[in-house]
Amino acid sequence: MPLTPIALNGGKACPEEPNPPKPCTGFPEYHNVYIEPGSYEIYKKTNEFPEGTIMFKELQLTLPRQNDDGSRVEPSGRGYFPGPYNGADVTVKDTKRYTGTHGWGYYNFNHHEPKALTAKVKSREECAFCHIGLGAKKDDVWVQFYPLLDK
Amino acid sequence: MPLTPIALNGGKACPEEPNPPKPCTGFPEYHNVYIEPGSYEIYKKTNEFPEGTIMFKELQLTLPRQNDDGSRVEPSGRGYFPGPYNGADVTVKDTKRYTGTHGWGYYNFNHHEPKALTAKVKSREECAFCHIGLGAKKDDVWVQFYPLLDK
């Protein structure tokens, strides 16, 4: 569950088009990522994401800030605390269907609530671009942020 | 999954005894909290944690800092990214057994790795104290940080 608070990223989310200002963030919140359990069982044995793997990324804002860095103070300390949900993304592995994006299909079910009921696959430039070119460690997945996957 | 980075809390974890300096944090990491699924099914219907509810809190450090606030920069933005596991805590609801701590038993399986194989129940002063006295919103559980529980 990486957390990239909007307060640490220019205080604003990046608009989708055409040239986002920097700094900004496309993910001003927690990213809580889940993998379909059957796929994970296979991954543990093969160390490869099998055909049909589904990952679900739930976006979740932080509770309101008390400090410029976006943090607040609660009994456990100063930091960040989960707040309202804020949309979701889904990826599906199908190497025959998604040949233009390295075998993964990327879907955006809104980066705000309510989540969309359906979504169409995104172009290579919209989601896959970062996964392919910016250092996702294994098979375009950011396993370096998920110790259980990074074996 | 609240996150109270050690860099935002005096740069050090609180020693357990006897008088921790301030600021410091007993939880210099992510707290990933899970509830036993059967208990959650009952909770959804009754809005009460049933007898036997088990919660598991997994502690997870962040990847090494690049900035004074503990954050680092990755393709998704500036923020905090999960790193090595760092121990675990468990609570169990049994209103007959844990009469001295409001019906919950608190167990510490180490706040470092490796996790302990067994643990003895903690005194009221060690864990329950904060849950009872510092604002846990419902039945000594911090449901205010877990929207699915905070109905």
CSV table of N, CA and C in Angstrom, one decimal, chain A residues 1-2 30-41 49 52-60 82 85 87-93 104 115 141 145-146 148-149, chain B residues 1 32-35 40 58 145-148:
chain,number,residue,atom,x,y,z
A,1,MET,N,0.8,-1.2,0.0
A,1,MET,CA,0.0,0.0,0.0
A,1,MET,C,0.9,1.3,0.0
A,2,PRO,N,1.5,1.5,-1.1
A,2,PRO,CA,2.2,2.8,-1.2
A,2,PRO,C,1.3,4.0,-0.9
A,30,TYR,N,-3.6,6.5,-0.8
A,30,TYR,CA,-3.1,5.1,-0.6
A,30,TYR,C,-3.5,4.3,-1.9
A,31,HIS,N,-2.6,3.4,-2.3
A,31,HIS,CA,-2.9,2.4,-3.3
A,31,HIS,C,-2.9,1.1,-2.6
A,32,ASN,N,-4.1,0.5,-2.4
A,32,ASN,CA,-4.2,-0.8,-1.7
A,32,ASN,C,-4.4,-1.8,-2.8
A,33,VAL,N,-3.4,-2.7,-3.1
A,33,VAL,CA,-3.5,-3.6,-4.2
A,33,VAL,C,-3.7,-5.0,-3.8
A,34,TYR,N,-4.7,-5.6,-4.4
A,34,TYR,CA,-5.0,-7.0,-4.2
A,34,TYR,C,-4.8,-7.9,-5.4
A,35,ILE,N,-4.4,-9.1,-5.2
A,35,ILE,CA,-4.3,-10.0,-6.3
A,35,ILE,C,-5.3,-11.2,-6.1
A,36,GLU,N,-5.9,-11.6,-7.2
A,36,GLU,CA,-6.9,-12.7,-7.2
A,36,GLU,C,-6.2,-13.9,-6.5
A,37,PRO,N,-6.8,-14.5,-5.5
A,37,PRO,CA,-6.1,-15.5,-4.7
A,37,PRO,C,-5.6,-16.7,-5.4
A,38,GLY,N,-6.3,-17.2,-6.4
A,38,GLY,CA,-5.9,-18.4,-7.1
A,38,GLY,C,-4.6,-18.1,-7.9
A,39,SER,N,-4.6,-16.9,-8.5
A,39,SER,CA,-3.4,-16.5,-9.2
A,39,SER,C,-2.2,-16.4,-8.3
A,40,TYR,N,-2.4,-15.9,-7.1
A,40,TYR,CA,-1.3,-15.8,-6.2
A,40,TYR,C,-0.8,-17.2,-5.8
A,41,GLU,N,-1.7,-18.1,-5.6
A,41,GLU,CA,-1.3,-19.5,-5.3
A,41,GLU,C,-0.4,-20.0,-6.4
A,49,PHE,N,3.5,-14.6,-12.9
A,49,PHE,CA,2.1,-14.3,-12.9
A,49,PHE,C,1.4,-15.1,-14.0
A,52,GLY,N,-4.5,-14.8,-16.9
A,52,GLY,CA,-5.7,-14.6,-16.2
A,52,GLY,C,-5.5,-13.9,-14.8
A,53,THR,N,-4.3,-13.6,-14.5
A,53,THR,CA,-4.1,-12.9,-13.2
A,53,THR,C,-4.9,-11.6,-13.2
A,54,ILE,N,-5.6,-11.3,-12.1
A,54,ILE,CA,-6.3,-10.0,-12.0
A,54,ILE,C,-5.7,-9.3,-10.7
A,55,MET,N,-5.4,-8.1,-10.9
A,55,MET,CA,-5.0,-7.2,-9.8
A,55,MET,C,-6.0,-6.1,-9.7
A,56,PHE,N,-6.4,-5.8,-8.4
A,56,PHE,CA,-7.3,-4.7,-8.1
A,56,PHE,C,-6.7,-3.7,-7.3
A,57,LYS,N,-6.6,-2.5,-7.7
A,57,LYS,CA,-6.0,-1.4,-7.0
A,57,LYS,C,-7.1,-0.5,-6.5
A,58,GLU,N,-7.3,-0.4,-5.2
A,58,GLU,CA,-8.2,0.4,-4.5
A,58,GLU,C,-7.5,1.7,-4.1
A,59,LEU,N,-8.1,2.8,-4.4
A,59,LEU,CA,-7.5,4.1,-4.1
A,59,LEU,C,-8.3,4.6,-2.8
A,60,GLN,N,-7.5,5.2,-1.9
A,60,GLN,CA,-8.1,5.6,-0.6
A,60,GLN,C,-7.4,6.9,-0.1
A,82,PRO,N,-6.1,6.4,6.8
A,82,PRO,CA,-7.0,6.1,5.7
A,82,PRO,C,-8.3,6.8,5.9
A,85,TYR,N,-12.8,6.2,0.3
A,85,TYR,CA,-12.4,5.6,-0.9
A,85,TYR,C,-12.4,6.5,-2.1
A,87,GLY,N,-12.0,5.5,-5.8
A,87,GLY,CA,-11.9,4.9,-7.1
A,87,GLY,C,-11.1,3.6,-7.1
A,88,ALA,N,-10.8,3.1,-8.3
A,88,ALA,CA,-10.1,1.8,-8.4
A,88,ALA,C,-9.6,1.6,-9.8
A,89,ASP,N,-8.5,0.8,-9.9
A,89,ASP,CA,-8.0,0.4,-11.2
A,89,ASP,C,-7.9,-1.1,-11.2
A,90,VAL,N,-7.9,-1.7,-12.4
A,90,VAL,CA,-7.8,-3.2,-12.5
A,90,VAL,C,-6.8,-3.5,-13.6
A,91,THR,N,-6.0,-4.5,-13.4
A,91,THR,CA,-5.2,-5.1,-14.5
A,91,THR,C,-5.5,-6.5,-14.7
A,92,VAL,N,-5.4,-7.0,-15.9
A,92,VAL,CA,-5.7,-8.4,-16.2
A,92,VAL,C,-4.5,-8.9,-17.1
A,93,LYS,N,-4.0,-10.0,-16.8
A,93,LYS,CA,-2.9,-10.6,-17.7
A,93,LYS,C,-3.6,-11.5,-18.7
A,104,TRP,N,-0.6,-7.2,-20.5
A,104,TRP,CA,-1.4,-6.8,-19.5
A,104,TRP,C,-2.5,-5.8,-20.0
A,115,LYS,N,-17.3,4.4,-8.1
A,115,LYS,CA,-16.5,3.6,-9.1
A,115,LYS,C,-17.4,3.4,-10.3
A,141,VAL,N,5.0,-5.4,-13.2
A,141,VAL,CA,4.4,-5.3,-11.9
A,141,VAL,C,5.4,-4.7,-10.9
A,145,PHE,N,7.5,-3.1,-4.3
A,145,PHE,CA,6.8,-2.4,-3.2
A,145,PHE,C,5.9,-3.4,-2.5
A,146,TYR,N,6.0,-4.7,-2.8
A,146,TYR,CA,5.2,-5.8,-2.2
A,146,TYR,C,6.1,-7.0,-1.9
A,148,LEU,N,5.9,-9.7,-0.4
A,148,LEU,CA,5.5,-11.1,-0.6
A,148,LEU,C,5.7,-11.5,-2.1
A,149,LEU,N,5.6,-10.6,-3.0
A,149,LEU,CA,5.8,-10.9,-4.4
A,149,LEU,C,7.2,-10.8,-4.9
B,1,MET,N,-4.8,0.9,6.9
B,1,MET,CA,-3.4,0.9,7.1
B,1,MET,C,-2.8,2.3,7.4
B,32,ASN,N,-1.0,-2.7,9.0
B,32,ASN,CA,-1.9,-3.3,8.2
B,32,ASN,C,-2.8,-4.2,9.0
B,33,VAL,N,-4.1,-3.9,9.1
B,33,VAL,CA,-4.9,-4.6,10.1
B,33,VAL,C,-5.9,-5.5,9.4
B,34,TYR,N,-6.0,-6.7,9.8
B,34,TYR,CA,-6.9,-7.7,9.2
B,34,TYR,C,-7.9,-8.2,10.3
B,35,ILE,N,-9.1,-8.5,9.9
B,35,ILE,CA,-10.1,-9.1,10.8
B,35,ILE,C,-10.4,-10.5,10.3
B,40,TYR,N,-16.0,-10.7,10.6
B,40,TYR,CA,-16.5,-9.6,9.8
B,40,TYR,C,-17.8,-9.8,9.2
B,58,GLU,N,-0.3,-6.3,11.2
B,58,GLU,CA,1.0,-6.6,10.6
B,58,GLU,C,1.7,-5.3,10.6
B,145,PHE,N,-10.5,4.8,11.5
B,145,PHE,CA,-9.4,4.7,10.4
B,145,PHE,C,-9.7,3.5,9.4
B,146,TYR,N,-10.9,2.9,9.5
B,146,TYR,CA,-11.2,1.8,8.7
B,146,TYR,C,-12.7,2.0,8.2
B,147,PRO,N,-12.8,2.7,7.1
B,147,PRO,CA,-14.2,3.1,6.7
B,147,PRO,C,-15.2,1.9,6.6
B,148,LEU,N,-14.7,0.7,6.2
B,148,LEU,CA,-15.7,-0.4,6.1
B,148,LEU,C,-16.3,-0.8,7.5
